mmCIF file of C-alpha atoms in Angstrom:
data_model
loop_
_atom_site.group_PDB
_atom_site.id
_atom_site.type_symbol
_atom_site.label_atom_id
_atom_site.label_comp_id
_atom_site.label_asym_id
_atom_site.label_seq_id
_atom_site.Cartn_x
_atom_site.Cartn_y
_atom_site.Cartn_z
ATOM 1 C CA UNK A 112 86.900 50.554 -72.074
ATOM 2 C CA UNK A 113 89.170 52.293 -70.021
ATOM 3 C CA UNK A 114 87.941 50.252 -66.807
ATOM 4 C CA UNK A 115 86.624 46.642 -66.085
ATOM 5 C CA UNK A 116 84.693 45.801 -63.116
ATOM 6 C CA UNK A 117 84.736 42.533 -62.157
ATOM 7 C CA UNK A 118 81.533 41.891 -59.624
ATOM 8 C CA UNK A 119 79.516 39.017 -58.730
ATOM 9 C CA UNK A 120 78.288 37.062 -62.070
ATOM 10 C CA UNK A 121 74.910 37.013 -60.307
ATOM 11 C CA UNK A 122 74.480 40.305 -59.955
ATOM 12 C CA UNK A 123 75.000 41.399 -63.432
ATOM 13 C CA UNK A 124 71.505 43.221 -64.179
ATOM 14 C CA UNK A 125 71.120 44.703 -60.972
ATOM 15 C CA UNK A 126 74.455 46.147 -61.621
ATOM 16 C CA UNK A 127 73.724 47.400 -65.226
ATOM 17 C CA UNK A 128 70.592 48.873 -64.291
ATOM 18 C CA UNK A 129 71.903 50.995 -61.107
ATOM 19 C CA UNK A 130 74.648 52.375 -62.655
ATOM 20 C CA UNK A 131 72.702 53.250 -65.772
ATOM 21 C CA UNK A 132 69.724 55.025 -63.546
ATOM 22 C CA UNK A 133 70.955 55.799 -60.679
ATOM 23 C CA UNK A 134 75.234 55.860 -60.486
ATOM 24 C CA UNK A 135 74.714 58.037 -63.797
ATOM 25 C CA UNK A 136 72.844 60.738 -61.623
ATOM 26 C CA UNK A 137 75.632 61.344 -59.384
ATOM 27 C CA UNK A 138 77.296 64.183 -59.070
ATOM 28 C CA UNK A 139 80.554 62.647 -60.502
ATOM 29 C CA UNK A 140 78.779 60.872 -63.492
ATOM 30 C CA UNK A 141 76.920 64.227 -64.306
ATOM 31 C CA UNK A 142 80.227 66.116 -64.091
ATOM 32 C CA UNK A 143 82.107 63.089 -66.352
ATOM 33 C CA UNK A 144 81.332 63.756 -70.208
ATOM 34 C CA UNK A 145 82.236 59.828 -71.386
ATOM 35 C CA UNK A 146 80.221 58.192 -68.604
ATOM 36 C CA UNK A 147 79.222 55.329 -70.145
ATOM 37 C CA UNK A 148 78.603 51.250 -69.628
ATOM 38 C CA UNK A 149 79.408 49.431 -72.391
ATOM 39 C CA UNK A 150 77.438 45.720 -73.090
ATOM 40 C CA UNK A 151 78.881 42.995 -72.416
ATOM 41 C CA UNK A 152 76.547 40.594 -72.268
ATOM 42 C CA UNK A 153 78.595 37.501 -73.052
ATOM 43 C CA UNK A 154 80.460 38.174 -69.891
ATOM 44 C CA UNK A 155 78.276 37.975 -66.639
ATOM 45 C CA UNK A 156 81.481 38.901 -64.271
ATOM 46 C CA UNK A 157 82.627 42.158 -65.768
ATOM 47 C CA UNK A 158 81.057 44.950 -66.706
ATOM 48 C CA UNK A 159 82.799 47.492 -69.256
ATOM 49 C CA UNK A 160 82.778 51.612 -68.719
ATOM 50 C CA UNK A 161 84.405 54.497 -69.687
ATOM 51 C CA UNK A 162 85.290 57.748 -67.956
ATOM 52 C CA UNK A 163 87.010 61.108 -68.752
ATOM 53 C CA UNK A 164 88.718 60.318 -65.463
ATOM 54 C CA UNK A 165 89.094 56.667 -65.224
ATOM 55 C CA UNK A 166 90.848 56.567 -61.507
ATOM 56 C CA UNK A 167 88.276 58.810 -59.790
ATOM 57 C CA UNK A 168 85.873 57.264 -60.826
ATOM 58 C CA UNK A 169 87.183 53.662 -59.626
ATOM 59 C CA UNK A 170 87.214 55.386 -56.500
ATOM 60 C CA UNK A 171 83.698 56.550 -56.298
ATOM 61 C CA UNK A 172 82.508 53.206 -57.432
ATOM 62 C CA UNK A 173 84.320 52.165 -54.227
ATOM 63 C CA UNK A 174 82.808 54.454 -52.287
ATOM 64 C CA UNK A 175 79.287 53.314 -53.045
ATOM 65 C CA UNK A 176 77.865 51.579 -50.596
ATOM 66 C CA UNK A 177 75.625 49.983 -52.962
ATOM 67 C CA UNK A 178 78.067 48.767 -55.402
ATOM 68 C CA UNK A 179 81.188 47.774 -53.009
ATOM 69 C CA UNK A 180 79.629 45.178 -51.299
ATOM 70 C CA UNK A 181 78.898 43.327 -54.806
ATOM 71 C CA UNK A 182 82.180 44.419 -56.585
ATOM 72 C CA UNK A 183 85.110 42.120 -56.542
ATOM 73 C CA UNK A 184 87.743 44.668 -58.501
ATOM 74 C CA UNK A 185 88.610 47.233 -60.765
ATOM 75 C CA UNK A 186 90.828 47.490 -63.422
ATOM 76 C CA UNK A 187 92.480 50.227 -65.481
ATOM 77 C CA UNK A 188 92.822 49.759 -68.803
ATOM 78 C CA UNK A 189 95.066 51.523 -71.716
ATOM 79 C CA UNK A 190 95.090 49.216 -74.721
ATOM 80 C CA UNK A 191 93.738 45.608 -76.256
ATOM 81 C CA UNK A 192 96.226 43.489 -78.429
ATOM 82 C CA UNK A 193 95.771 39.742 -79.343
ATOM 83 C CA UNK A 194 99.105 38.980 -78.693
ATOM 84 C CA UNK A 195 100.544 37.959 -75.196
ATOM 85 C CA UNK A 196 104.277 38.001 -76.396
ATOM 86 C CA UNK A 197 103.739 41.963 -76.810
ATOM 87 C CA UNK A 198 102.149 42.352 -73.806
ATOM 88 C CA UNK A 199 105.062 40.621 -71.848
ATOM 89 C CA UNK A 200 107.992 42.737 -73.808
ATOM 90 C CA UNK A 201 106.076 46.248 -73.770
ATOM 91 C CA UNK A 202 108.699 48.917 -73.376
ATOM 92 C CA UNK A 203 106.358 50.203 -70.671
ATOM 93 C CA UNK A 204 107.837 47.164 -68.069
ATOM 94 C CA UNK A 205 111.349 48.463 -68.759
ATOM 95 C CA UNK A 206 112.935 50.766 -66.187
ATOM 96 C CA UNK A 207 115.326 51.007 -63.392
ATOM 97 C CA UNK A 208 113.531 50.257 -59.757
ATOM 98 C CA UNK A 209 110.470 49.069 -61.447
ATOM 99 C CA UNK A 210 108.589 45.949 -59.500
ATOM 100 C CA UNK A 211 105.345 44.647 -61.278
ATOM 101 C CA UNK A 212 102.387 42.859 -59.698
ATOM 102 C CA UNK A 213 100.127 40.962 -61.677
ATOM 103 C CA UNK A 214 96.179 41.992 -61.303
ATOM 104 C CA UNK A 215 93.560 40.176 -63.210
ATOM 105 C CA UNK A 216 92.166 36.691 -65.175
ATOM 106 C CA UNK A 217 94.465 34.307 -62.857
ATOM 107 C CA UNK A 218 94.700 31.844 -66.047
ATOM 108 C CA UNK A 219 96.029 34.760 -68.097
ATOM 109 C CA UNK A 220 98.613 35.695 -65.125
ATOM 110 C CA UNK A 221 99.368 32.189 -65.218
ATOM 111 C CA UNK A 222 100.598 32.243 -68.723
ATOM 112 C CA UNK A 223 101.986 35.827 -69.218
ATOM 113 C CA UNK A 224 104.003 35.817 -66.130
ATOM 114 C CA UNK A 225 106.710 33.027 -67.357
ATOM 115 C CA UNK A 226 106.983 34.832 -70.471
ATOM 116 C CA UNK A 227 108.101 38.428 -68.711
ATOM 117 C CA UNK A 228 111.729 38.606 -69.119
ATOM 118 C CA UNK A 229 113.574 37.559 -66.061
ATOM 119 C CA UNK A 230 115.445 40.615 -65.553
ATOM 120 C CA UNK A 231 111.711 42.289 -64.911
ATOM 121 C CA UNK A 232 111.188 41.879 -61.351
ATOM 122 C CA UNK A 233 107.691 40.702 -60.324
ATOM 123 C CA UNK A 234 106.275 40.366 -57.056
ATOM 124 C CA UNK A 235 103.145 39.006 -55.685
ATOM 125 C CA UNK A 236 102.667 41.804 -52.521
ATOM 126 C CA UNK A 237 100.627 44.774 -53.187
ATOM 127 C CA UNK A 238 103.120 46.686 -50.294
ATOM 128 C CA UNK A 239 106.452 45.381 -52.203
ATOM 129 C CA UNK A 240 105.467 46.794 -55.608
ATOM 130 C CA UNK A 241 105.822 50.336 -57.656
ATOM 131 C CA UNK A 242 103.490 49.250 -60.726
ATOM 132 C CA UNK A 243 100.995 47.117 -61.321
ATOM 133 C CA UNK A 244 99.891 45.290 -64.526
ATOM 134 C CA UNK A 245 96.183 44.552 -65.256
ATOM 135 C CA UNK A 246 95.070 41.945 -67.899
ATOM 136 C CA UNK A 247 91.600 41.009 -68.484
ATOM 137 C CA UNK A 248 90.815 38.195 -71.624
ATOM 138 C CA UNK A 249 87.084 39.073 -73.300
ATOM 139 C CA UNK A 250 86.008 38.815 -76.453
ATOM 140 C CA UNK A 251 89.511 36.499 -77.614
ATOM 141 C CA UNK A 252 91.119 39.981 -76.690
ATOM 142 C CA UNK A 253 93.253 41.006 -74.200
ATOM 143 C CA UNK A 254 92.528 44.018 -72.299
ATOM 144 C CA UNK A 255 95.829 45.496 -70.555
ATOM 145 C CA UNK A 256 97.288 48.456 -68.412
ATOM 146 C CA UNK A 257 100.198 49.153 -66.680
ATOM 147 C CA UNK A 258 100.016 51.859 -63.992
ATOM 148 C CA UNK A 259 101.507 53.218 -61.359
ATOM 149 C CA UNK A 260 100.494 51.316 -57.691
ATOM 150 C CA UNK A 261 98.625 54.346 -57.086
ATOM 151 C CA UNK A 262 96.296 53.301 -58.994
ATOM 152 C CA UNK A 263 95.954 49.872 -57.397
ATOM 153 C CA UNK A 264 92.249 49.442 -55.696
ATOM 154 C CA UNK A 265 93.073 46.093 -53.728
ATOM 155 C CA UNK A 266 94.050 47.814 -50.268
ATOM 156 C CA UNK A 267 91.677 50.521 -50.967
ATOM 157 C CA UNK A 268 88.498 48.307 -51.531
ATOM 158 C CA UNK A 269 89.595 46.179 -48.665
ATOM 159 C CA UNK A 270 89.094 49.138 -46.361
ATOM 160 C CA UNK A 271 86.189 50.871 -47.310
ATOM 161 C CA UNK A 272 84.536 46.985 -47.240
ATOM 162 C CA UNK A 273 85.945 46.547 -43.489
ATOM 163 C CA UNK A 274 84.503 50.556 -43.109
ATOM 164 C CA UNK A 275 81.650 49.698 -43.939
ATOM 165 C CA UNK A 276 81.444 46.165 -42.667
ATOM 166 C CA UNK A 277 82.475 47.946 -39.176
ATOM 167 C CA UNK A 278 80.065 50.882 -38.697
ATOM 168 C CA UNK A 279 77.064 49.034 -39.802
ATOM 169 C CA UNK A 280 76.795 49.204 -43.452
ATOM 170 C CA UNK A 281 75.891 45.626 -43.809
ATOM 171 C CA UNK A 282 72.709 46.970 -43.300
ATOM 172 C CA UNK A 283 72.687 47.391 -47.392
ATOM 173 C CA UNK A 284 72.237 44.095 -48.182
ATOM 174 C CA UNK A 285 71.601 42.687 -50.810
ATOM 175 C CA UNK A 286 67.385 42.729 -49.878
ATOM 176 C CA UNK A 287 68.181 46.656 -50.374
ATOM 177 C CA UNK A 288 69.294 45.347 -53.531
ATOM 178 C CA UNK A 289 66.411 43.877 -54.122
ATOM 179 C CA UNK A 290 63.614 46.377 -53.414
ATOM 180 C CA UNK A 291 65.860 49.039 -55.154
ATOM 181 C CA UNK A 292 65.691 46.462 -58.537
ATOM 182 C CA UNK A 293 62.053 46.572 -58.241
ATOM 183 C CA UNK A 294 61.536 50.244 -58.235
ATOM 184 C CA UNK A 295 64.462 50.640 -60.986
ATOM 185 C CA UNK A 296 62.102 47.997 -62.890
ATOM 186 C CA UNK A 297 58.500 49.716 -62.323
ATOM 187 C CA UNK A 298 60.206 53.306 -62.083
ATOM 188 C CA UNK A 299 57.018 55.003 -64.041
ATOM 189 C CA UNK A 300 54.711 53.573 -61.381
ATOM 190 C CA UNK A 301 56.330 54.590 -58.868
ATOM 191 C CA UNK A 302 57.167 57.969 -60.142
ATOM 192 C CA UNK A 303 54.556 59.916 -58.688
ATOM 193 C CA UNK A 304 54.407 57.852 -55.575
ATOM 194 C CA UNK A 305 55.891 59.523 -52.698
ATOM 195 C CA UNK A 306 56.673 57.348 -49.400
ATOM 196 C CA UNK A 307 55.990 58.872 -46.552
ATOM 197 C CA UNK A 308 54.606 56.228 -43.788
ATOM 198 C CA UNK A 309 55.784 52.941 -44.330
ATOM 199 C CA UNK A 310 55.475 48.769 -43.174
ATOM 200 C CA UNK A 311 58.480 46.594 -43.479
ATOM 201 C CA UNK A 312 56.995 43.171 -42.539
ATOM 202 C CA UNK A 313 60.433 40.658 -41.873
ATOM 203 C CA UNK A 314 62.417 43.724 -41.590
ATOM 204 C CA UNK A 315 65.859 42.361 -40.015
ATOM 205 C CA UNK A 316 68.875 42.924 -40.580
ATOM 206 C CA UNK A 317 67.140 46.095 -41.665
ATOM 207 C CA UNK A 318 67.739 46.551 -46.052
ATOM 208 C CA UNK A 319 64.224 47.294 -47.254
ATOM 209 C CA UNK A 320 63.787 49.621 -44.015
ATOM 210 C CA UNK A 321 66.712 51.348 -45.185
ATOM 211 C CA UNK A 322 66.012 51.761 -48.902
ATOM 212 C CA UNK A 323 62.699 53.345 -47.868
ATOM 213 C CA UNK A 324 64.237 55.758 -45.375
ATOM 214 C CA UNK A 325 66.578 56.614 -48.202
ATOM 215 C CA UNK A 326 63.887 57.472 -50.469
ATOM 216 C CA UNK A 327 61.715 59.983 -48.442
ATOM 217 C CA UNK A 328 60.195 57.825 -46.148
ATOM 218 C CA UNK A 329 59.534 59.868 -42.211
ATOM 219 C CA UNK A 330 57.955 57.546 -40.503
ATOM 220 C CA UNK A 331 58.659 53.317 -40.995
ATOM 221 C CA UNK A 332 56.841 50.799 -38.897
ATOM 222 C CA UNK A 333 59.751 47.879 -38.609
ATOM 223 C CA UNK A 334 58.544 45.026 -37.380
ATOM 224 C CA UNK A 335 61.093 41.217 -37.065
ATOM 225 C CA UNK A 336 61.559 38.966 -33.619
ATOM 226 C CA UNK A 337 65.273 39.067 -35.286
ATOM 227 C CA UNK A 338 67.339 42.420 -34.765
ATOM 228 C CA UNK A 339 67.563 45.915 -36.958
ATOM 229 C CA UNK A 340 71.373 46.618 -37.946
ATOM 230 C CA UNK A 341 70.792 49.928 -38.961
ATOM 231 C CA UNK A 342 72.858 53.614 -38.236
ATOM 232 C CA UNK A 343 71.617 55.707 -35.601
ATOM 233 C CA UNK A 344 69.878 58.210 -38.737
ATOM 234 C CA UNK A 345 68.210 55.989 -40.342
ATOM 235 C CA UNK A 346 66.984 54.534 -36.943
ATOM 236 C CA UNK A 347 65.519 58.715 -36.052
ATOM 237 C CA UNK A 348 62.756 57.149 -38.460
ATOM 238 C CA UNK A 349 62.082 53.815 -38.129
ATOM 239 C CA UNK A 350 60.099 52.398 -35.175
ATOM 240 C CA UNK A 351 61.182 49.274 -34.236
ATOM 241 C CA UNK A 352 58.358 46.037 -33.020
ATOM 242 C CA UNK A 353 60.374 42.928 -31.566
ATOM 243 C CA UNK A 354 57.631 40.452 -32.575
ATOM 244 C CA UNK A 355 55.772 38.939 -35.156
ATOM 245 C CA UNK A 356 53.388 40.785 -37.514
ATOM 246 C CA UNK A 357 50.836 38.291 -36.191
ATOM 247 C CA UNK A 358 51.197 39.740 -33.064
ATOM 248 C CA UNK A 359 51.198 43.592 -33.775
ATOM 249 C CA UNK A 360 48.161 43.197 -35.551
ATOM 250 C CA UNK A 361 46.639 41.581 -32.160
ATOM 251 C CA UNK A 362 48.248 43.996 -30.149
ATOM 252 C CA UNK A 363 46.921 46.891 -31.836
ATOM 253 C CA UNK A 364 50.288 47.780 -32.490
ATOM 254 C CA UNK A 365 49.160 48.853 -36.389
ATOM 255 C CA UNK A 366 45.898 50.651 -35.648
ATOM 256 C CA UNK A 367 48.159 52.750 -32.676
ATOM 257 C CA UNK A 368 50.790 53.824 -35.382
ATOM 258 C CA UNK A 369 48.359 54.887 -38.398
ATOM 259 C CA UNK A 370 45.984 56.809 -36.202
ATOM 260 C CA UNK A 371 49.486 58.866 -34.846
ATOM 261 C CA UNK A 372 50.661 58.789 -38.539
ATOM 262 C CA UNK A 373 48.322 58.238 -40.744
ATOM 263 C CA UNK A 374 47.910 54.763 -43.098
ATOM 264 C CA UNK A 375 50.884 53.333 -44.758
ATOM 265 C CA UNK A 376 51.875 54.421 -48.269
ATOM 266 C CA UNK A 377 53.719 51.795 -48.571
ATOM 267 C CA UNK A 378 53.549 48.234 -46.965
ATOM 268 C CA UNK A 379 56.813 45.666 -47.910
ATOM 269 C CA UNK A 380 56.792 42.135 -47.325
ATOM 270 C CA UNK A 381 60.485 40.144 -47.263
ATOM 271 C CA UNK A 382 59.304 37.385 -44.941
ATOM 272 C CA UNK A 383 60.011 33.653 -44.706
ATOM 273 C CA UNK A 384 56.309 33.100 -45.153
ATOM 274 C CA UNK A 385 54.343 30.620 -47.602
ATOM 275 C CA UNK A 386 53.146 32.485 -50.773
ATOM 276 C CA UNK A 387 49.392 31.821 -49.414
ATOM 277 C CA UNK A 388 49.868 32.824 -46.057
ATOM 278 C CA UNK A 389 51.512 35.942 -47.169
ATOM 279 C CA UNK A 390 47.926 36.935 -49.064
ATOM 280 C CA UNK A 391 46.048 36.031 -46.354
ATOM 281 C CA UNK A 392 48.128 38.452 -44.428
ATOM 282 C CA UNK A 393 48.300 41.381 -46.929
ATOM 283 C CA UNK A 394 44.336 41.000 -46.921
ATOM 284 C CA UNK A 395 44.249 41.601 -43.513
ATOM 285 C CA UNK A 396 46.925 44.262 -43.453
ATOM 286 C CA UNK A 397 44.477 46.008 -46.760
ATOM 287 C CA UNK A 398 42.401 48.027 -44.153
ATOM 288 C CA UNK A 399 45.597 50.458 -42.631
ATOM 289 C CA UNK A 400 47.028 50.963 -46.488
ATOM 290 C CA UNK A 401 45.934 54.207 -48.023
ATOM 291 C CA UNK A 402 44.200 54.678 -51.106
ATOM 292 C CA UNK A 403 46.713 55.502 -53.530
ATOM 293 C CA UNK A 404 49.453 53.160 -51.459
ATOM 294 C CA UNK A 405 50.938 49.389 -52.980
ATOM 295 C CA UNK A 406 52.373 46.251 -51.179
ATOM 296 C CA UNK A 407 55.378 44.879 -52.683
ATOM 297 C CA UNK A 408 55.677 41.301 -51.183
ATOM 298 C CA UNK A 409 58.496 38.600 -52.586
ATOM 299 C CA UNK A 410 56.915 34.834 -52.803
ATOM 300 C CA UNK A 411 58.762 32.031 -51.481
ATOM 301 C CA UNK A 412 57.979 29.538 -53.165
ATOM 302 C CA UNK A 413 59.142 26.511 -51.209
ATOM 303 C CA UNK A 414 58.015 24.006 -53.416
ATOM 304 C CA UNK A 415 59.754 23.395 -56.493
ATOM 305 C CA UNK A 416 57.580 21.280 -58.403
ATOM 306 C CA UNK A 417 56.564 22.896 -61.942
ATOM 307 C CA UNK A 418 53.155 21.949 -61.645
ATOM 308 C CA UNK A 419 52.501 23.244 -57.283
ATOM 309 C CA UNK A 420 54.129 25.981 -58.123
ATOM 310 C CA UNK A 421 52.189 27.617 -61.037
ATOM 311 C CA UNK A 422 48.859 26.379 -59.446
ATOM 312 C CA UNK A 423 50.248 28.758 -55.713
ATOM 313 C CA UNK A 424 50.913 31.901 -58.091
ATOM 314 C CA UNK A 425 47.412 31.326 -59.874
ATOM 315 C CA UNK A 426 46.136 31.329 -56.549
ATOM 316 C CA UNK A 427 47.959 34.201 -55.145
ATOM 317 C CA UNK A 428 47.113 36.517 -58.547
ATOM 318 C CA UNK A 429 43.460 35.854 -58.501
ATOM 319 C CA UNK A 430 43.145 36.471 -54.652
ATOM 320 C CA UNK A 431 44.962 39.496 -54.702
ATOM 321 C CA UNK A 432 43.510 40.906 -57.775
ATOM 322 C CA UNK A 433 40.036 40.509 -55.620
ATOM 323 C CA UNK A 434 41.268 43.665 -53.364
ATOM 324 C CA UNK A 435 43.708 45.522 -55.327
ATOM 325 C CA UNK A 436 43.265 47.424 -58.728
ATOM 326 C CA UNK A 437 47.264 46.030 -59.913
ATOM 327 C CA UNK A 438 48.764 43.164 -59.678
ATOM 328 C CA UNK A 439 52.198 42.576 -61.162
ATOM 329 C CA UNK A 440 54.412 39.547 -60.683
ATOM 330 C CA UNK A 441 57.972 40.163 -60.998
#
């Protein structure tokens, strides 16, 4: 590989299957001939790709909001070896001037750096040094490359994360994570399914509201007691119901909205709510869906117990399946 990404172990699918569907339809993967993720399915914290233009594309990995707020680093890569000996006397550390900081597997670091000849200065401060030196260990290999502290992503994925952090980004979360998974995961359903009026039931801090905006949808009915954190264009499309969906139902809050914008193509459902309270609710929410539109709803399932918990998806399968052509559990 000529890059490693090292992300959060738990997000290792949802990582795989964004940048194979969706990262590889940007305008820089389109335009970058050896795109490409490579398995590595031994190893949940890295992932493996290659690029034409390894560095620019570390930097538009950065600049996704999607991806930055799971990644932890990147690393540039120029050869593997087996040997740690020739990786602390490569001719490529000699040179007048030159200080080195260490990226990479800590335990490695931790071994290499007492073997680097003494008269190769190191230094632990990003600011202090003029080349950097990645090693990653996978596969009883280890992956190495020495570069130039240009091509150092610490500072810069420390300030696009504040950037974002700062002007409201948080707002893809990782529930916009989630509801993107499931329509990476059911993609032909949801092909020819356009979004135009939407429900996000539990809506704060705001990710599944967002991740519909983002794909098409013109008018969203929000509705949370807890706050939106969204940017002022997303918010152009959302309207925004301080209360429970209890309450908007009472209110006449939903029967108001559909007859100004017609029923909901889509209704979504990331509550705190018991799986068989959440059916009772999407039964009573059936009559403002349209007829071609879905519910996507996640189940908490609260109790843990084997047995209780089968016997409350049973349940929630069979009374669904009395209203709704499809039923899919995820």
């Amino acid at each position: 590989p000529q890059i490693i990404m090292q992300i959060n172990r738990t997000q290792k699918s949802r990582f795989n299957e964004y940048l194979s569907q969706e990262f590889s339809q940007t305008h820089f993967a389109k335009n970058d001939a050896q795109f490409a993720v490579i398995e590595t399915s031994k190893y949940p914290e890295y992932i493996f790709l290659q690029s034409s233009n390894p560095h620019n594309l570390c930097l538009a990995l950065w600049n996704d909001k999607v991806l930055n707020k799971y990644m932890h680093q990147t690393y540039l890569i120029k050869w593997v070896t087996t040997d740690l000996n020739f990786i602390a006397h490569h001719n490529s550390l000699l040179g007048e001037h030159k200080i080195f900081k260490l990226f990479g597997d800590k335990r490695v670091i931790n071994v290499l750096g007492p073997m680097i000849p003494l008269q190769i200065e190191l230094s632990p401060s990003e600011k202090k040094c003029t080349h950097i030196l990645n090693v990653i260990k996978a596969y009883d290999k280890y992956y190495v490359g020495i570069f130039d502290k240009q091509h150092c992503f610490g500072s810069i994925a420390t300030n696009i994360k504040l950037h974002y952090g700062e002007f409201a980004d948080s707002s893809v979360s990782r529930a916009y994570f989630k509801l993107r998974e499931i329509f990476l995961r059911e993609a032909a359903y949801f092909k020819d399914r356009r979004i135009s009026v939407a429900l996000d039931i539990g809506a704060a801090p705001g990710g599944w509201t967002k991740y519909l905006v983002d794909n098409g949808a013109k008018h969203v009915m929000s509705v949370d007691p807890g706050l939106l954190n969204l940017d002022a264009a997303t918010m152009q499309c959302v309207t925004y119901y301080s209360k429970a969906i209890e309450k908007c139902v009472a209110d006449g809050d939903l029967a108001a909205f559909t007859e100004k914008h017609g029923k909901f193509d889509s209704i979504v459902c990331d509550a705190n709510i018991e799986p068989t309270e959440a059916v009772g609710l999407i039964n009573q929410l059936f009559p403002f869906l349209a007829d071609h539109g879905y519910i996507v709803f996640t189940m908490k399932m609260r109790d843990r117990k084997k047995e209780r918990k089968a016997a409350s998806i049973e349940y929630c399968i069979n009374a669904l399946r009395a209203s709704f052509e499809n039923v899919k559990l995820r």
